[in-house]
XYZ file of N, CA, C and O in Angstrom:
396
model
N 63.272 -62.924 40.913
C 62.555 -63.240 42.131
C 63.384 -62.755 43.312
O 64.507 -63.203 43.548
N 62.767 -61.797 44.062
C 63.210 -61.427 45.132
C 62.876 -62.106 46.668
O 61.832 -61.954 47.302
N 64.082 -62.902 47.075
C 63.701 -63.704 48.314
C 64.161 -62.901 49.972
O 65.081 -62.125 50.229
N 63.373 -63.331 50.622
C 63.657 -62.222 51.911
C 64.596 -62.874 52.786
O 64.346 -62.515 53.937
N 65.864 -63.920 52.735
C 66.474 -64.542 53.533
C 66.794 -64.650 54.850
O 67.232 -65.600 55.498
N 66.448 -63.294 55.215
C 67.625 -62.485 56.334
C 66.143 -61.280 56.795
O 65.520 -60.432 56.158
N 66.071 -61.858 58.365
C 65.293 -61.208 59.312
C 66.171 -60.079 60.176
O 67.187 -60.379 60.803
N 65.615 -58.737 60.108
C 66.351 -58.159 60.763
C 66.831 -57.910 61.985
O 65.924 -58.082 62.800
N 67.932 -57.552 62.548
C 68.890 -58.353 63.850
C 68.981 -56.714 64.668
O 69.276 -55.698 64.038
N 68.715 -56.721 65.924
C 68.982 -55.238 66.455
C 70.605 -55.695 66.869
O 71.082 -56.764 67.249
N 71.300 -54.107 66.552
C 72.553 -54.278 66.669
C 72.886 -54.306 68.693
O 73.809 -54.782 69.354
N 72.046 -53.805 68.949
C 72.034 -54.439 70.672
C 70.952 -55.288 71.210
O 69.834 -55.341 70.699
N 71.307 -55.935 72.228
C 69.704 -56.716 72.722
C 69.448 -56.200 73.483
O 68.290 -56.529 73.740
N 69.895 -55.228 74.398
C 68.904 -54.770 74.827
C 69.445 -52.644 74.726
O 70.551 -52.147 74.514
N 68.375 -52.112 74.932
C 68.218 -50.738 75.119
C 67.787 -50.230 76.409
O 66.781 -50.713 76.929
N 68.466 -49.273 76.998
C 68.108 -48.680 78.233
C 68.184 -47.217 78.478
O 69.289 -46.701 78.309
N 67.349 -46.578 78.791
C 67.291 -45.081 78.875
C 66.913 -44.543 80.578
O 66.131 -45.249 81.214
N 67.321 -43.674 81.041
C 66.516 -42.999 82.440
C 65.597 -41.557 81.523
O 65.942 -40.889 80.548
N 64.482 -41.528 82.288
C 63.933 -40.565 81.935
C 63.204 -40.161 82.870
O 62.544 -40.893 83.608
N 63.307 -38.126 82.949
C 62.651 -37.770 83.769
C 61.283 -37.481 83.908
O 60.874 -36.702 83.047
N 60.096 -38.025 85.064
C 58.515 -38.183 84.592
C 58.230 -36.776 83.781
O 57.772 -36.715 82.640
N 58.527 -35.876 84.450
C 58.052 -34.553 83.532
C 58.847 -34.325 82.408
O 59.051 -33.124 82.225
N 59.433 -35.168 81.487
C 59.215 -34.979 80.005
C 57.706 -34.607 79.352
O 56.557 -34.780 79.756
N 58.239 -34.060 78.243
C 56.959 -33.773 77.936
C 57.080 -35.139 76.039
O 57.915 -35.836 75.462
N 55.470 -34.681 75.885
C 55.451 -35.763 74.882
C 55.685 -35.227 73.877
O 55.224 -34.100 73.698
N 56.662 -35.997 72.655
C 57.937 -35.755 71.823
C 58.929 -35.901 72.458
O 59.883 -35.537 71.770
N 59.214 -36.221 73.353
C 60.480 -36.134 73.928
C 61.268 -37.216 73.299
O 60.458 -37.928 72.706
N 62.397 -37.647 73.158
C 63.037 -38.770 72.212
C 63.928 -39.616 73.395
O 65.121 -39.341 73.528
N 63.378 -40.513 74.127
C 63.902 -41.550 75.151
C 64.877 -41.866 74.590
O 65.931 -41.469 75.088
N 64.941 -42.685 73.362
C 66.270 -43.657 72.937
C 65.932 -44.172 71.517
O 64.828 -44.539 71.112
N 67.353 -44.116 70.701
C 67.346 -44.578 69.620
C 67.496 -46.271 69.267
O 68.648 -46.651 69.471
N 66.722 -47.179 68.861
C 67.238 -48.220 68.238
C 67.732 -48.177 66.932
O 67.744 -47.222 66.155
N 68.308 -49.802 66.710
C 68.896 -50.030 65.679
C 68.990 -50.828 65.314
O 70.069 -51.405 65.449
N 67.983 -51.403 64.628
C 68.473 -52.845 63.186
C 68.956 -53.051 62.157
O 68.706 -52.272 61.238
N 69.674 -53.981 61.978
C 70.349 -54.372 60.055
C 69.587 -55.616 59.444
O 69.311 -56.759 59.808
N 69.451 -55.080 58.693
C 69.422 -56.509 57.689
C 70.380 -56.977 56.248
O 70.590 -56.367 55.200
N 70.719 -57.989 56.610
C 71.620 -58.798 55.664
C 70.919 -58.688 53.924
O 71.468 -58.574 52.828
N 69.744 -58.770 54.269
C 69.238 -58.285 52.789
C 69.585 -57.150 52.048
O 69.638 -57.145 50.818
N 69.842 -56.116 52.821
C 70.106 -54.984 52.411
C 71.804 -54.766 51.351
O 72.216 -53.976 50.502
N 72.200 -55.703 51.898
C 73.732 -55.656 50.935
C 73.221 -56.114 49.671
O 73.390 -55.601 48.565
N 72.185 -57.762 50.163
C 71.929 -58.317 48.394
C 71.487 -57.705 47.790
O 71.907 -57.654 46.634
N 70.266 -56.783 48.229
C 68.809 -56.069 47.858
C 68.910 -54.815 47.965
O 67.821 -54.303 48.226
N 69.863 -53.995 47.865
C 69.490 -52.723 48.305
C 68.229 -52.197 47.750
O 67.862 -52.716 46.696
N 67.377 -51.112 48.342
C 66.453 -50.812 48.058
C 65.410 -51.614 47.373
O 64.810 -51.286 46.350
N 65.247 -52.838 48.144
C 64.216 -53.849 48.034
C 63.402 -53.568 49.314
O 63.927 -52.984 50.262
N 61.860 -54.066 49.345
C 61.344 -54.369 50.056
C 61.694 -54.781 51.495
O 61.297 -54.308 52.559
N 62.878 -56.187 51.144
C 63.174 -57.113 52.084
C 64.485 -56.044 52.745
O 65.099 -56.365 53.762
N 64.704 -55.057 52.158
C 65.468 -54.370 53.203
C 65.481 -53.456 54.040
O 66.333 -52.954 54.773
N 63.963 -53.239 53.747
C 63.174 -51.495 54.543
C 62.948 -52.280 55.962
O 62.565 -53.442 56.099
N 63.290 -51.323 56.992
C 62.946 -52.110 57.906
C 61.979 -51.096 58.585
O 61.918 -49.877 58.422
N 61.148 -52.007 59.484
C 60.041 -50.513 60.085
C 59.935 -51.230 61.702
O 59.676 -52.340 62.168
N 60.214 -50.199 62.095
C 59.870 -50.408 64.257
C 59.016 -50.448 64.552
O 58.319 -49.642 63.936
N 58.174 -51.322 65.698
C 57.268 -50.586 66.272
C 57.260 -51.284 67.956
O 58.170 -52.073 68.210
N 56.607 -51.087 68.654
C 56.617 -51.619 70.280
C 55.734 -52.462 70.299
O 54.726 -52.146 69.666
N 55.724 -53.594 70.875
C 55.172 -54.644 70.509
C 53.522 -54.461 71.291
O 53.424 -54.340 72.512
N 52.358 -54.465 70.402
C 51.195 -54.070 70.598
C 50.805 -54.801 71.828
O 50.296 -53.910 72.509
N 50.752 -55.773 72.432
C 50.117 -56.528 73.290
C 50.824 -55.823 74.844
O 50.584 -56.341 75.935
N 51.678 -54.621 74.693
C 52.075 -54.259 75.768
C 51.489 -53.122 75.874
O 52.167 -52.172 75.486
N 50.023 -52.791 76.434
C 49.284 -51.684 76.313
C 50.012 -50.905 77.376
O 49.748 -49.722 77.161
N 50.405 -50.957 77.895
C 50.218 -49.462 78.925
C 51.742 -48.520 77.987
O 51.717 -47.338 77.644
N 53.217 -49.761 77.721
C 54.197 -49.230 76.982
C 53.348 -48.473 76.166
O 53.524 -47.257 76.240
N 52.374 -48.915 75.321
C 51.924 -48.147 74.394
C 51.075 -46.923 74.183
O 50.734 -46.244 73.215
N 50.890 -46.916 75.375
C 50.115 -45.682 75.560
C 50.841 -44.849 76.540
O 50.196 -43.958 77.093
N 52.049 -45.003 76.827
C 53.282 -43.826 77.362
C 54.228 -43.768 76.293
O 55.098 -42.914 76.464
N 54.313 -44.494 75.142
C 55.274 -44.075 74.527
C 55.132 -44.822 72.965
O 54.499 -45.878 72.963
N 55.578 -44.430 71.890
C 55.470 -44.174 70.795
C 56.671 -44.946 69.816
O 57.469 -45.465 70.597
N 56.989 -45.145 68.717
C 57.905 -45.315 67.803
C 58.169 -44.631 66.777
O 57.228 -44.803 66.002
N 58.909 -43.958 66.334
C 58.998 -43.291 64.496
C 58.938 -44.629 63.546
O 60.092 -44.556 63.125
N 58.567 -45.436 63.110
C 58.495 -46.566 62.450
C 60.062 -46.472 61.690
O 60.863 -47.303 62.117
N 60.463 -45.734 60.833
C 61.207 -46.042 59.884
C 62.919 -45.371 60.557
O 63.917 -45.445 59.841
N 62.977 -44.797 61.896
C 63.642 -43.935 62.441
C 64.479 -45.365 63.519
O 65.678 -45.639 63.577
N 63.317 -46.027 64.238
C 63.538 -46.039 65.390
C 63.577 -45.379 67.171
O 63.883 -45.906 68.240
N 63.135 -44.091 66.813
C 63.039 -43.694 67.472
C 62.282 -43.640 68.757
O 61.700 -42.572 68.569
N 61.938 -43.986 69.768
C 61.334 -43.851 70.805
C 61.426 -42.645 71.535
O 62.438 -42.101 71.976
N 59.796 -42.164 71.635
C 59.415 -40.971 72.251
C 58.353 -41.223 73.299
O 57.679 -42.247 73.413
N 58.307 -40.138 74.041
C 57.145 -40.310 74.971
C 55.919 -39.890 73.883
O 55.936 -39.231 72.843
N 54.961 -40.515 74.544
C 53.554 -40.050 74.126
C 52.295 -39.818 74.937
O 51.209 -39.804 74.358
N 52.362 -39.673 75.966
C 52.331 -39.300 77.377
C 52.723 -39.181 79.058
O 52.824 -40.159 79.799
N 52.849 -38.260 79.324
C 53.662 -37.063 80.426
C 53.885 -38.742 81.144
O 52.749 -39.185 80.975
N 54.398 -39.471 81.582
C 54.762 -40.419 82.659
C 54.191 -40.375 83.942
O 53.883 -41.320 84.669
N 54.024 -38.460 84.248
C 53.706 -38.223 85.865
C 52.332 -38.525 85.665
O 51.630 -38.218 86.629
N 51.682 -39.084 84.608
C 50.376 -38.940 84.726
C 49.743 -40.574 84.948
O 48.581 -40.966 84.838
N 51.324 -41.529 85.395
C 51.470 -43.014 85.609
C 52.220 -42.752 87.067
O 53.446 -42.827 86.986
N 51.762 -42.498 88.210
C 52.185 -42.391 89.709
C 52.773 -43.458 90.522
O 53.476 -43.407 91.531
N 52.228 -44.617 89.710
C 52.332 -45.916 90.345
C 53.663 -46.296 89.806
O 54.525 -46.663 90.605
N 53.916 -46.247 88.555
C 55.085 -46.639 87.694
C 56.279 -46.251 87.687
O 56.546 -45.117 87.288
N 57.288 -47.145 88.145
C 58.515 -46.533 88.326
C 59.337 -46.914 86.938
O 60.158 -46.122 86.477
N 59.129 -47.849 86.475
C 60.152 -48.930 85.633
C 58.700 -49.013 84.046
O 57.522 -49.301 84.260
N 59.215 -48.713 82.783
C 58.901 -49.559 81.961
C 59.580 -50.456 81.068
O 60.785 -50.361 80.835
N 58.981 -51.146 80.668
C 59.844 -52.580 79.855
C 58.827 -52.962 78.984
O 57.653 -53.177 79.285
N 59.477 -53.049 77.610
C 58.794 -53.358 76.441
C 59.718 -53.814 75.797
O 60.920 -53.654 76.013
N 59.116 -54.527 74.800
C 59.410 -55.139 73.302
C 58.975 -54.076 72.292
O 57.877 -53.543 72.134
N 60.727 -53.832 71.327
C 60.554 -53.441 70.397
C 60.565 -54.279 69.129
O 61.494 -55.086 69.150
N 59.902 -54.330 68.153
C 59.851 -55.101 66.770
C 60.175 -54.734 65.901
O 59.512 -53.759 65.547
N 61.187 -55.086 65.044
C 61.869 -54.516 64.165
C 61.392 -55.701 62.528
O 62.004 -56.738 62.272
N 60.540 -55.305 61.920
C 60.123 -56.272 60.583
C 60.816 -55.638 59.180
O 61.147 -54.458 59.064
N 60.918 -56.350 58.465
C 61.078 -55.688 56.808
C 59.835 -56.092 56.297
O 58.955 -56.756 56.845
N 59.905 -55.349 54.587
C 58.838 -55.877 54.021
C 58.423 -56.661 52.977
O 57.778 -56.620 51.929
N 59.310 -57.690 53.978
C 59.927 -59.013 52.686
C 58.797 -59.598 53.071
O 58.465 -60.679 52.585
């Protein structure tokens, strides 16, 4: 029986990037990074895959910018200049396993 003990922990709390509006989309803002403690008990278990994503209820983050799920990666996913009003974004990233 495989138990999922251990929720995964980002190795910083917070992430911060400058980016210029005319990036284009692909562009790679900033890398995160989570561990999980499962992963020593469990390697290559379920409970140790971890997958990213930006936390859905923050629509506009989500529709300027993107996640690689299994990477971490944060990219644009549309041009910024095409948000005039917006100087600053701020989101929640979510980091789950699939315990």
């Amino acid at each position: 029986v495989l138990r999922n003990s251990n929720a995964p922990q980002f190795v910083n709390a917070t992430y911060t990037a400058l980016v210029d509006e005319r990036e284009i989309p692909g562009f790679v803002v900033v890398g995160v990074e989570a561990t999980d403690a499962d992963a020593e008990l469990q390697p290559n278990s379920p409970n140790s895959q971890i997958v990213y994503s930006i936390d859905p209820n923050n629509v506009k983050a989500n529709q300027y910018f993107a996640i690689q799920p299994q990477l971490g990666n944060v990219y644009i996913k549309k041009q910024l200049i095409e948000d005039p009003n917006t100087r600053q974004y701020q989101f929640d990233i979510v980091a789950t396993d699939n315990g």
